[in-house]
Coordinates of C-alpha atoms and ligand atoms in Angstrom, one line a residue:
M69 CA 30.3 -16.7 -39.4
K70 CA 33.7 -18.5 -40.0
T71 CA 36.5 -16.0 -40.9
A72 CA 39.7 -18.0 -40.4
L73 CA 40.6 -21.6 -39.9
N74 CA 39.1 -21.9 -36.5
Q75 CA 38.2 -18.3 -35.5
E76 CA 34.4 -18.0 -35.1
I77 CA 32.4 -14.9 -34.5
L78 CA 29.2 -15.0 -32.5
Q79 CA 26.9 -12.0 -32.5
G80 CA 24.9 -11.2 -29.3
T81 CA 23.9 -8.1 -27.5
G82 CA 26.5 -6.1 -25.6
I83 CA 25.0 -5.2 -22.2
S84 CA 28.1 -3.9 -20.4
R85 CA 30.7 -1.9 -22.4
G86 CA 34.3 -2.8 -22.6
V87 CA 36.5 -5.4 -24.2
A88 CA 38.3 -8.5 -22.7
V89 CA 40.3 -11.5 -23.8
G90 CA 40.4 -14.6 -21.7
K91 CA 39.8 -18.3 -21.3
P92 CA 36.2 -19.5 -21.0
H93 CA 35.2 -20.8 -17.6
F94 CA 31.9 -22.6 -17.9
W95 CA 29.6 -22.1 -15.0
D96 CA 26.5 -24.2 -14.9
L97 CA 24.1 -22.7 -12.5
K98 CA 21.5 -25.4 -12.7
D99 CA 20.3 -26.4 -9.3
A100 CA 22.7 -28.6 -7.4
E101 CA 21.2 -32.1 -6.9
V102 CA 18.6 -31.4 -4.2
P103 CA 18.1 -34.4 -1.9
S104 CA 14.6 -35.3 -0.9
Y105 CA 13.8 -37.4 2.2
A106 CA 11.1 -37.6 4.9
V107 CA 11.8 -36.0 8.3
E108 CA 10.5 -37.7 11.4
E109 CA 8.3 -35.8 13.8
S110 CA 11.1 -36.0 16.4
D111 CA 13.6 -34.4 14.0
L112 CA 11.4 -31.5 13.0
E113 CA 12.9 -29.1 15.5
R114 CA 16.4 -30.0 14.3
E115 CA 15.4 -29.4 10.7
R116 CA 13.9 -26.1 11.7
R117 CA 17.2 -25.1 13.3
R118 CA 19.1 -26.2 10.2
F119 CA 17.0 -23.9 8.1
K120 CA 17.3 -21.0 10.4
K121 CA 21.1 -21.3 10.5
S122 CA 21.4 -21.5 6.7
W123 CA 19.1 -18.5 6.4
A124 CA 21.3 -16.5 8.8
G125 CA 24.4 -17.7 6.9
A126 CA 22.9 -16.4 3.6
R127 CA 22.2 -13.1 5.3
D128 CA 25.8 -12.8 6.6
D129 CA 27.2 -13.6 3.1
L130 CA 25.1 -10.9 1.6
E131 CA 26.0 -8.4 4.3
R132 CA 29.7 -9.2 3.6
L133 CA 29.2 -8.9 -0.1
K134 CA 27.5 -5.6 0.4
C135 CA 30.4 -4.2 2.3
Q136 CA 32.8 -5.4 -0.4
L137 CA 30.8 -3.8 -3.1
E138 CA 30.5 -0.6 -1.1
S139 CA 34.3 -0.5 -0.8
E140 CA 34.6 -1.0 -4.6
G141 CA 32.2 1.9 -5.1
A142 CA 29.8 -0.4 -7.1
R143 CA 26.6 1.4 -6.0
D144 CA 24.1 -0.2 -8.5
A145 CA 25.3 -3.6 -7.3
V146 CA 24.8 -2.6 -3.6
A147 CA 21.2 -1.7 -4.4
I148 CA 20.7 -5.2 -5.8
I149 CA 22.2 -6.9 -2.8
E150 CA 20.0 -4.8 -0.6
A151 CA 17.0 -6.0 -2.5
Q152 CA 18.1 -9.6 -1.8
L153 CA 18.6 -8.8 1.9
Q154 CA 15.0 -7.4 1.9
L155 CA 13.8 -10.8 0.6
L156 CA 15.6 -12.4 3.5
G157 CA 14.1 -9.9 5.9
D158 CA 10.6 -10.7 4.6
P159 CA 8.9 -13.5 6.5
L160 CA 6.9 -14.7 3.5
L161 CA 9.4 -17.2 2.1
Y162 CA 10.7 -18.3 5.5
D163 CA 7.2 -18.9 6.9
A164 CA 6.1 -20.8 3.7
V165 CA 9.0 -23.3 4.2
G166 CA 8.2 -23.5 8.0
S167 CA 4.6 -24.4 7.4
A168 CA 5.5 -26.9 4.6
L169 CA 7.8 -28.5 7.1
E170 CA 4.9 -28.9 9.6
S171 CA 2.5 -30.2 7.0
E172 CA 4.7 -32.3 4.7
G173 CA 7.5 -33.5 7.0
R174 CA 10.2 -33.5 4.3
N175 CA 13.7 -32.0 4.4
V176 CA 14.0 -28.2 4.0
E177 CA 16.2 -28.3 0.8
V178 CA 13.3 -29.8 -1.2
L179 CA 10.7 -27.7 0.6
L180 CA 12.6 -24.5 -0.2
S181 CA 13.0 -25.5 -3.9
D182 CA 9.2 -26.3 -4.1
V183 CA 8.2 -23.0 -2.6
V184 CA 10.4 -21.0 -4.9
E185 CA 9.1 -23.0 -7.8
R186 CA 5.6 -21.9 -6.9
F187 CA 6.8 -18.3 -6.9
R188 CA 8.4 -18.9 -10.3
V189 CA 5.1 -19.7 -11.9
R190 CA 3.6 -16.4 -10.5
F191 CA 6.6 -14.3 -11.7
E192 CA 6.7 -15.9 -15.1
T193 CA 3.1 -15.0 -15.9
M194 CA 3.8 -11.3 -15.3
D195 CA 3.8 -9.3 -18.5
D196 CA 6.5 -6.9 -17.5
P197 CA 10.0 -8.1 -18.3
Y198 CA 11.4 -5.9 -15.5
F199 CA 9.5 -7.9 -12.9
R200 CA 10.2 -11.2 -14.7
D201 CA 13.8 -10.4 -14.3
R202 CA 13.3 -9.8 -10.6
F203 CA 12.6 -13.5 -10.1
Q204 CA 16.3 -14.0 -10.6
D205 CA 16.9 -12.4 -7.2
L206 CA 14.6 -14.9 -5.4
E207 CA 16.3 -17.8 -7.3
D208 CA 19.7 -16.3 -6.3
V209 CA 18.7 -16.2 -2.6
K210 CA 17.5 -19.7 -2.8
Q211 CA 20.8 -20.9 -4.3
R212 CA 22.6 -19.2 -1.5
I213 CA 20.5 -20.8 1.3
L214 CA 20.9 -24.2 -0.5
G215 CA 24.7 -23.6 -0.6
H216 CA 24.7 -23.4 3.2
L217 CA 22.3 -26.3 3.6
L218 CA 24.3 -28.6 1.4
M219 CA 27.6 -27.1 2.4
D220 CA 29.0 -27.6 -1.1
G221 CA 29.5 -24.0 -2.0
V222 CA 26.9 -23.7 -4.8
V223 CA 27.7 -20.0 -4.9
N224 CA 31.4 -20.3 -4.4
V225 CA 33.2 -18.0 -6.8
S226 CA 36.7 -18.5 -5.3
K227 CA 37.5 -21.3 -7.8
I228 CA 37.4 -19.0 -10.8
P229 CA 40.9 -18.8 -12.3
E230 CA 42.3 -15.3 -12.9
G231 CA 41.5 -13.7 -16.2
A232 CA 38.5 -16.1 -16.8
V233 CA 35.6 -15.3 -19.1
I234 CA 32.6 -16.6 -17.2
V235 CA 30.2 -18.4 -19.5
A236 CA 26.8 -19.4 -18.2
P237 CA 23.3 -19.9 -19.5
L238 CA 22.2 -17.3 -17.0
L239 CA 24.0 -15.4 -14.3
A240 CA 22.4 -14.5 -11.0
P241 CA 23.1 -10.9 -9.8
S242 CA 25.0 -12.1 -6.7
H243 CA 27.3 -14.1 -8.8
T244 CA 28.3 -11.1 -10.9
A245 CA 28.4 -9.1 -7.6
A246 CA 30.9 -11.6 -6.0
M247 CA 33.2 -11.7 -9.0
Q248 CA 36.2 -9.6 -8.5
R249 CA 37.2 -7.2 -11.2
H250 CA 40.8 -8.4 -11.3
V251 CA 39.8 -12.0 -11.5
V252 CA 36.9 -12.0 -14.0
A253 CA 37.7 -10.6 -17.4
A254 CA 34.1 -10.7 -18.8
C255 CA 30.8 -12.5 -18.8
V256 CA 28.9 -14.2 -21.6
T257 CA 25.4 -15.5 -21.1
E258 CA 22.6 -16.9 -23.1
K259 CA 19.7 -15.1 -21.4
G260 CA 19.3 -11.9 -19.4
G261 CA 18.1 -8.5 -20.7
V262 CA 19.6 -5.1 -20.4
T263 CA 17.4 -4.5 -17.4
S264 CA 18.5 -7.7 -15.7
H265 CA 20.2 -7.2 -12.4
A266 CA 23.2 -9.2 -13.4
A267 CA 23.7 -6.8 -16.3
I268 CA 23.4 -3.8 -14.0
V269 CA 25.9 -5.3 -11.6
A270 CA 28.4 -6.1 -14.4
K271 CA 28.1 -2.5 -15.6
A272 CA 28.6 -1.1 -12.1
K273 CA 31.8 -3.2 -11.7
G274 CA 33.0 -2.4 -15.2
V275 CA 33.0 -6.0 -16.3
P276 CA 32.2 -6.4 -20.1
M277 CA 29.2 -8.6 -20.7
V278 CA 27.5 -10.0 -23.8
T279 CA 24.2 -11.8 -23.7
G280 CA 22.1 -13.7 -26.4
I281 CA 25.0 -16.1 -27.2
D282 CA 24.6 -19.9 -27.7
V283 CA 27.0 -20.7 -24.9
S284 CA 27.3 -24.4 -25.9
K285 CA 29.7 -23.2 -28.6
L286 CA 32.1 -21.9 -26.0
C287 CA 32.3 -25.1 -23.9
G288 CA 34.4 -27.5 -25.9
P289 CA 38.0 -28.3 -25.1
E290 CA 39.0 -26.8 -28.5
V291 CA 38.0 -23.4 -27.3
S292 CA 41.1 -22.0 -25.8
Q293 CA 40.6 -18.3 -25.9
V294 CA 37.7 -15.8 -26.5
I295 CA 37.4 -12.1 -27.0
V296 CA 34.3 -10.5 -25.5
D297 CA 33.4 -7.2 -27.1
G298 CA 30.7 -5.6 -24.9
V299 CA 30.5 -2.6 -27.3
T300 CA 29.5 -4.4 -30.5
G301 CA 28.0 -7.5 -28.7
R302 CA 30.5 -9.8 -30.5
V303 CA 32.1 -12.9 -29.0
I304 CA 35.1 -14.2 -31.0
I305 CA 36.1 -17.8 -30.4
N306 CA 39.8 -18.7 -30.9
P307 CA 40.7 -15.3 -32.4
S308 CA 43.3 -15.2 -35.1
H309 CA 46.6 -13.5 -34.5
D310 CA 45.5 -10.4 -36.4
T311 CA 42.1 -10.1 -34.5
L312 CA 43.9 -10.5 -31.2
K313 CA 46.4 -7.8 -32.1
K314 CA 43.6 -5.3 -33.0
Y315 CA 41.6 -6.0 -29.8
R316 CA 44.7 -5.8 -27.6
S317 CA 45.4 -2.4 -29.0
M318 CA 41.7 -1.4 -28.5
Q319 CA 41.9 -2.5 -24.9
R320 CA 45.0 -0.3 -24.4
R321 CA 43.3 2.7 -26.0
L322 CA 40.2 2.2 -23.8
G323 CA 42.5 2.0 -20.7
V324 CA 44.1 5.3 -21.7
L325 CA 40.7 6.9 -22.1
Q326 CA 39.6 5.7 -18.7
D327 CA 42.7 7.3 -17.1
L328 CA 42.1 10.5 -19.0
L329 CA 38.5 10.7 -17.8
L330 CA 39.6 10.4 -14.2
E331 CA 42.2 13.1 -14.7
Q332 CA 39.6 15.4 -16.1
R333 CA 37.1 14.8 -13.2
E334 CA 37.4 18.3 -11.8
L335 CA 37.2 20.2 -15.1
P336 CA 34.0 22.0 -16.2
A337 CA 31.6 20.6 -18.8
E338 CA 32.5 23.2 -21.3
T339 CA 32.8 22.9 -25.1
H340 CA 36.1 23.5 -26.8
D341 CA 35.0 27.0 -27.8
G342 CA 33.8 27.9 -24.3
Y343 CA 30.1 27.1 -24.2
R344 CA 29.1 25.9 -20.7
V345 CA 26.8 22.9 -20.5
R346 CA 24.9 21.9 -17.4
L347 CA 25.8 18.3 -16.9
C348 CA 23.6 16.9 -14.1
V349 CA 22.9 13.4 -12.8
N350 CA 19.9 11.2 -12.6
V351 CA 19.6 9.7 -9.1
E352 CA 17.5 6.9 -7.7
D353 CA 19.6 6.1 -4.7
I354 CA 20.3 8.8 -2.0
E355 CA 23.7 7.3 -1.3
E356 CA 25.0 8.3 -4.7
I357 CA 24.6 12.0 -3.9
D358 CA 28.1 12.7 -2.7
H359 CA 29.5 11.7 -6.1
V360 CA 27.8 14.7 -7.6
H361 CA 30.6 16.8 -6.0
E362 CA 33.4 14.3 -6.8
H363 CA 32.4 14.4 -10.5
C364 CA 31.9 18.2 -10.4
A365 CA 28.4 17.8 -11.8
S366 CA 26.0 20.7 -11.9
G367 CA 23.3 19.1 -9.7
V368 CA 20.6 16.5 -9.8
G369 CA 18.6 16.8 -13.0
L370 CA 16.2 14.0 -12.1
F371 CA 15.5 12.4 -8.8
R372 CA 13.2 9.4 -9.5
S373 CA 11.2 9.7 -6.3
E374 CA 9.0 6.7 -7.2
Y375 CA 12.0 4.5 -6.2
L376 CA 11.1 5.3 -2.6
L377 CA 7.9 3.4 -3.0
L378 CA 9.1 0.7 -5.2
T379 CA 11.5 -0.5 -2.5
N380 CA 9.0 -0.1 0.3
K381 CA 6.0 -1.2 -1.7
K382 CA 3.9 1.6 -0.2
F383 CA 3.7 5.3 -0.4
P384 CA 6.1 6.9 2.1
S385 CA 4.6 9.4 4.6
E386 CA 5.2 13.1 4.4
E387 CA 7.8 12.9 7.1
Q388 CA 9.7 10.1 5.5
Q389 CA 9.8 11.9 2.2
Y390 CA 10.7 15.2 3.8
Q391 CA 13.7 13.5 5.4
V392 CA 14.9 12.2 2.1
Y393 CA 14.4 15.4 0.0
S394 CA 15.8 17.7 2.7
K395 CA 18.9 15.4 3.2
L396 CA 19.5 15.4 -0.6
A397 CA 19.1 19.1 -0.8
E398 CA 21.5 19.7 2.1
R399 CA 24.1 17.3 0.7
L400 CA 24.0 19.1 -2.7
Q401 CA 25.2 22.3 -0.9
G402 CA 23.3 24.8 -3.1
L403 CA 23.3 22.8 -6.3
P404 CA 19.9 22.2 -7.8
L405 CA 17.8 19.2 -7.0
V406 CA 14.9 18.3 -9.4
V407 CA 12.4 16.0 -7.6
R408 CA 10.2 14.3 -10.1
V409 CA 6.9 13.5 -8.5
F410 CA 5.9 9.9 -8.4
D411 CA 6.1 8.4 -11.9
V412 CA 4.2 5.3 -11.1
G413 CA 2.7 2.9 -13.7
G414 CA 4.4 1.8 -16.9
D415 CA 7.6 -0.2 -16.2
K416 CA 7.4 1.0 -12.6
N417 CA 4.1 -0.8 -12.0
L418 CA 2.8 -1.2 -8.5
D419 CA 2.3 -4.6 -7.1
E420 CA -1.0 -6.5 -7.1
E421 CA -2.0 -5.8 -3.6
S422 CA -1.9 -2.0 -4.2
G423 CA -5.0 -2.4 -6.4
W424 CA -3.6 -0.2 -9.1
Q425 CA -2.9 -2.8 -11.8
D426 CA -3.7 -1.9 -15.4
V427 CA -4.3 -4.0 -18.5
N428 CA -1.8 -2.0 -20.4
P429 CA 0.3 -0.1 -17.9
Y430 CA 2.0 2.1 -20.4
L431 CA -1.4 3.5 -21.7
S432 CA -3.3 3.7 -18.4
L433 CA -3.2 5.5 -15.1
R434 CA 0.5 6.7 -15.1
A435 CA 2.4 9.5 -13.4
I436 CA 0.6 12.8 -13.3
R437 CA -2.8 11.2 -14.3
F438 CA -2.5 9.0 -11.3
L439 CA -1.5 11.8 -9.0
L440 CA -4.3 14.1 -10.1
R441 CA -6.7 11.3 -9.4
E442 CA -5.1 10.3 -6.1
R443 CA -4.9 13.9 -4.8
D444 CA -4.0 13.0 -1.2
I445 CA -0.9 11.1 -2.3
F446 CA 0.0 14.1 -4.5
R447 CA -0.6 16.7 -1.8
T448 CA 1.5 14.7 0.7
Q449 CA 4.4 14.6 -1.7
V450 CA 4.2 18.2 -2.7
R451 CA 4.1 19.2 1.0
A452 CA 7.3 17.2 1.6
I453 CA 9.0 18.7 -1.4
L454 CA 8.0 22.3 -0.5
R455 CA 9.2 21.8 3.1
A456 CA 12.6 20.6 1.7
T457 CA 13.0 24.0 -0.2
A458 CA 14.1 25.4 3.1
H459 CA 17.2 23.2 2.8
G460 CA 18.4 23.9 -0.7
K461 CA 17.5 24.7 -4.3
V462 CA 14.7 22.2 -4.8
K463 CA 12.5 22.1 -8.0
I464 CA 9.4 20.0 -8.9
L465 CA 9.2 18.1 -12.1
L466 CA 5.8 16.7 -13.4
P467 CA 6.1 13.5 -15.4
M468 CA 4.0 12.4 -18.4
V469 CA 2.1 15.6 -18.9
S470 CA 0.0 15.3 -22.0
G471 CA -1.6 18.8 -22.2
V472 CA -2.0 22.2 -20.5
E473 CA -5.0 21.1 -18.4
E474 CA -2.9 18.6 -16.4
L475 CA -0.1 21.1 -16.0
R476 CA -2.6 23.8 -14.7
Q477 CA -4.3 21.3 -12.3
A478 CA -1.0 20.2 -10.9
K479 CA 0.2 23.8 -10.4
E480 CA -3.1 24.5 -8.6
V481 CA -2.4 21.7 -6.2
I482 CA 1.1 23.0 -5.6
A483 CA -0.2 26.6 -5.0
E484 CA -2.8 25.3 -2.5
V485 CA -0.3 23.3 -0.6
R486 CA 2.1 26.2 -0.6
D487 CA -0.6 28.6 0.8
D488 CA -1.4 26.2 3.5
L489 CA 2.2 25.8 4.5
I490 CA 2.7 29.6 4.6
K491 CA -0.5 29.9 6.8
K492 CA 1.0 27.4 9.1
K493 CA 4.3 29.3 9.1
E494 CA 6.3 26.4 7.8
P495 CA 9.7 27.7 6.7
I496 CA 9.7 27.3 2.9
A497 CA 11.5 29.1 0.0
D498 CA 9.8 32.2 -1.5
S499 CA 9.1 30.3 -4.8
I500 CA 9.6 26.9 -6.3
A501 CA 10.3 26.2 -10.0
V502 CA 7.8 23.8 -11.6
G503 CA 9.1 21.9 -14.7
T504 CA 7.2 19.8 -17.2
M505 CA 8.5 16.6 -18.6
I506 CA 8.0 16.2 -22.3
E507 CA 7.6 12.5 -22.8
L508 CA 4.6 12.3 -25.1
P509 CA 4.3 13.3 -28.7
S510 CA 1.2 15.4 -27.8
A511 CA 3.3 17.3 -25.2
A512 CA 6.1 17.8 -27.7
L513 CA 3.8 19.3 -30.3
I514 CA 2.4 21.8 -27.8
A515 CA 5.8 22.6 -26.3
D516 CA 5.1 26.3 -26.9
H517 CA 2.0 26.2 -24.7
L518 CA 3.6 24.1 -22.0
A519 CA 6.8 26.3 -22.0
A520 CA 4.6 29.4 -21.6
E521 CA 3.4 28.0 -18.2
S522 CA 6.5 26.1 -17.0
D523 CA 9.7 27.3 -15.3
F524 CA 11.7 24.6 -17.2
L525 CA 11.2 21.7 -19.6
S526 CA 12.8 18.3 -19.3
I527 CA 12.8 15.9 -22.3
G528 CA 12.3 12.3 -21.3
T529 CA 13.5 10.5 -24.4
N530 CA 13.1 7.0 -23.0
D531 CA 9.3 7.5 -23.1
L532 CA 9.2 10.0 -25.9
I533 CA 10.8 7.4 -28.3
Q534 CA 8.6 4.7 -27.0
Y535 CA 5.4 6.6 -27.6
A536 CA 6.5 8.3 -30.8
L537 CA 7.5 5.0 -32.4
A538 CA 5.0 2.7 -30.7
V539 CA 7.8 0.4 -29.3
D540 CA 7.9 -1.0 -25.8
R541 CA 11.1 0.3 -24.2
T542 CA 11.6 -2.7 -22.0
D543 CA 11.3 -5.4 -24.7
H544 CA 14.8 -6.3 -25.8
T545 CA 13.5 -8.2 -28.9
M546 CA 12.4 -4.7 -30.2
T547 CA 15.8 -3.1 -29.9
G548 CA 16.2 -2.6 -33.6
H549 CA 12.9 -0.6 -33.7
Y550 CA 13.7 1.5 -30.7
V551 CA 15.5 4.2 -32.5
P552 CA 16.6 7.5 -30.8
T553 CA 17.8 8.9 -34.1
H554 CA 14.5 8.4 -36.0
P555 CA 14.0 11.6 -38.0
G556 CA 10.5 11.9 -36.4
V557 CA 12.0 11.8 -32.9
L558 CA 14.8 14.3 -33.7
R559 CA 12.2 16.7 -35.2
L560 CA 10.2 16.5 -31.9
I561 CA 13.3 17.2 -29.9
S562 CA 14.3 20.1 -32.1
Y563 CA 10.8 21.6 -31.9
I564 CA 10.7 21.3 -28.1
V565 CA 14.0 23.0 -27.8
S566 CA 13.3 25.9 -30.1
E567 CA 9.9 26.6 -28.5
A568 CA 11.5 26.5 -25.0
H569 CA 14.0 29.0 -26.2
K570 CA 11.4 31.3 -27.7
H571 CA 9.8 31.4 -24.2
K572 CA 13.2 31.8 -22.5
V573 CA 12.6 28.6 -20.6
P574 CA 15.6 26.3 -20.0
V575 CA 15.4 22.8 -21.4
S576 CA 17.1 19.7 -20.2
L577 CA 17.3 16.1 -21.7
C578 CA 17.3 13.4 -19.1
G579 CA 16.6 10.1 -21.0
E580 CA 19.3 7.5 -21.8
M581 CA 19.9 9.3 -25.1
A582 CA 21.8 12.0 -23.1
A583 CA 24.2 9.3 -21.9
D584 CA 25.2 8.0 -25.3
P585 CA 28.4 9.9 -26.3
R586 CA 27.5 9.5 -30.1
Y587 CA 24.6 11.9 -29.6
T588 CA 26.3 14.6 -27.5
A589 CA 27.3 16.9 -30.3
L590 CA 23.9 16.5 -32.0
L591 CA 22.0 17.4 -28.8
L592 CA 24.1 20.4 -28.0
G593 CA 23.8 21.5 -31.6
L594 CA 20.0 21.2 -31.4
G595 CA 20.2 23.7 -28.5
V596 CA 19.8 21.4 -25.5
E597 CA 21.6 23.2 -22.7
E598 CA 21.4 20.6 -19.9
L599 CA 22.1 16.9 -20.1
S600 CA 21.2 14.7 -17.1
V601 CA 22.8 11.2 -17.0
A602 CA 23.4 8.3 -14.6
M603 CA 26.5 8.9 -12.5
R604 CA 28.6 6.3 -14.3
H605 CA 28.3 8.2 -17.6
V606 CA 29.2 11.7 -16.3
L607 CA 32.9 11.5 -16.9
L608 CA 32.7 10.2 -20.5
I609 CA 29.9 12.7 -21.5
K610 CA 32.0 15.6 -19.9
H611 CA 35.0 14.4 -22.0
V612 CA 32.9 14.5 -25.2
I613 CA 31.5 17.9 -24.4
R614 CA 35.0 19.3 -23.9
R615 CA 35.9 18.1 -27.5
V616 CA 32.8 19.6 -29.1
N617 CA 32.9 22.9 -31.0
I618 CA 29.4 24.4 -30.7
V619 CA 29.4 26.1 -34.1
E620 CA 30.3 22.8 -35.8
A621 CA 27.7 21.0 -33.6
R622 CA 25.0 23.3 -34.8
K623 CA 26.0 22.7 -38.4
L624 CA 25.9 18.9 -37.7
S625 CA 22.4 19.1 -36.2
Q626 CA 21.1 21.1 -39.3
Q627 CA 22.6 18.4 -41.6
V628 CA 21.0 15.7 -39.5
L629 CA 17.6 17.3 -39.4
A630 CA 17.6 17.4 -43.2
M631 CA 18.2 13.6 -43.5
D632 CA 15.4 11.1 -44.0
S633 CA 16.9 7.8 -42.7
H634 CA 18.1 6.9 -39.2
V635 CA 20.6 4.4 -40.7
A636 CA 22.3 7.3 -42.6
I637 CA 22.1 9.5 -39.5
D638 CA 23.6 6.8 -37.3
E639 CA 26.5 6.4 -39.7
L640 CA 27.1 10.1 -39.8
L641 CA 27.1 10.4 -36.0
A642 CA 29.3 7.4 -35.6
H643 CA 31.8 8.8 -38.0
H644 CA 31.7 12.2 -36.4
Y645 CA 32.2 10.6 -33.0
S646 CA 35.1 8.6 -34.1
L647 CA 36.8 11.8 -35.2
L648 CA 35.9 13.7 -32.1
V649 CA 36.9 11.0 -29.5
P650 CA 39.1 8.5 -31.4
E651 CA 40.2 7.0 -28.1
D652 CA 36.7 5.6 -27.4
C653 CA 37.2 3.3 -30.4
L654 CA 33.9 1.5 -31.0
Q655 CA 35.7 -0.6 -33.6
P656 CA 38.8 -2.7 -33.0
Ligands
PEP26 C1 12.4 9.2 -19.7 O1 11.3 8.8 -20.0 O2 13.2 9.5 -20.6 C2 12.8 9.4 -18.3 C3 13.9 10.0 -18.0 O3 12.0 8.9 -17.3 P1 12.0 7.3 -16.9 O4 13.1 6.7 -17.7 O5 12.1 7.3 -15.5 O6 10.6 6.9 -17.4
MG27 MG1 9.7 8.6 -18.5

């Protein structure tokens, strides 16, 4: 779309919020020219040593990068670098190159590239976009080792000029991780979904990022300046004077908002008219826990325990789990910790060797179904959680419950394990709260029955939307169909909340919907009394809560429930939000 003489607007997908203006710096990450030559038998040992040294060099780089990211507080990015360090700690890749050296007698650069290429084929045939994205880590590690082997700094980010907008077909996570916030203004890529590690790192560092852009349009010498709008997903080439002025002012307002959020860090999550909201955090990484206190959050509303096995690729022992849960409970110093039992399956699929692969993982043996079939795994986890109740206010949450039978069976297992622990005189709390996740339309429609037998309900909108609308939550090409404000979804939420209230059971909402500030007033108006969001969203959601007037929010929710189109609902909510929090300007 041409709007001025040479201003051009490209529309992509914003995957890290924020706005930046800068000069494009093209970064072609295609493999550096990899030399290929035969290695004599007498030189094999020297080649082996060369490979070992480069491997160690790559590990040192990553360790350094991890320390840098830790000092920047970019925790999501640290987790990614840790995953890459794990790849370097795994002998699989190292040994594959070693054996190829013995059998083929060629230089290690080409052997490494060949081995990774073989892995690529295996990754690319995986159905799950989450795991396809994970190949990027392996590719990234390869580039880093090649960088050492070739000594030409393939991954050298020091040449980036200050204020640059990085433009690349695809960015590797460690590249975004190495970019310093004060140097890199923004990133624009052609490929890479919202779940890609590069996007997670960019978000963690607060670098705006847009994907889905034809980057060849940004490469010519005539492109002197670009605006990257991570909110609307727009990239504006050679902006006009007027456009630039609007965006500069938007940047200033966003900066003011950021300062305001930090100033309010210690204030309670309370509406303008004094209604207290429990604002909790969703946690996957134990190291994040201390930020709960810094942000004055009300506790952990969702600990995704399955991450313990996704990183280790096997179910942790009772003792290993006990160590984690009890440490979390202790560090929360009396604030609640909701441990969701292993939600395996779906996008958190187990690897092939585990033997639990499904044809359609979203509609197969997931979460509570899996645990009720694999009772030993379930009992072990329940024992560890119950033992952790001696260290704090620990609760159990059951994922993907579809009906009362599953809830009753799960509660029976919990009661049996409890009796056994009491018999063995293990120190545990007098009681444990058992909550049910409402993630399936079937569960939402029997929220009354489930509430009658649960201590609390937690609405998992990520899955509830997916199952209510039949849209794969991980498929970025379906973004337009994945609609949190679909009237059908909102009616389900409203019904769940009102049934929970009738049974005097507290209800929380822990899906991504809770982290979108445009929905905060609506959700509070519908009666949701607890929101649980990823740590990086806590301050903005708290700020919005403090602006909400609960009486008006209730009126808004009634108005929305009477509407028939999500397009109109979105417009109304966007308008309402722009009046409520004008400084979080979504439009320039
Ligand atoms: C959800 O489904 O909304 C949820 C919080 O669980 P997860 O995203 O881990 O599936
Ligand atoms: Mg879920």
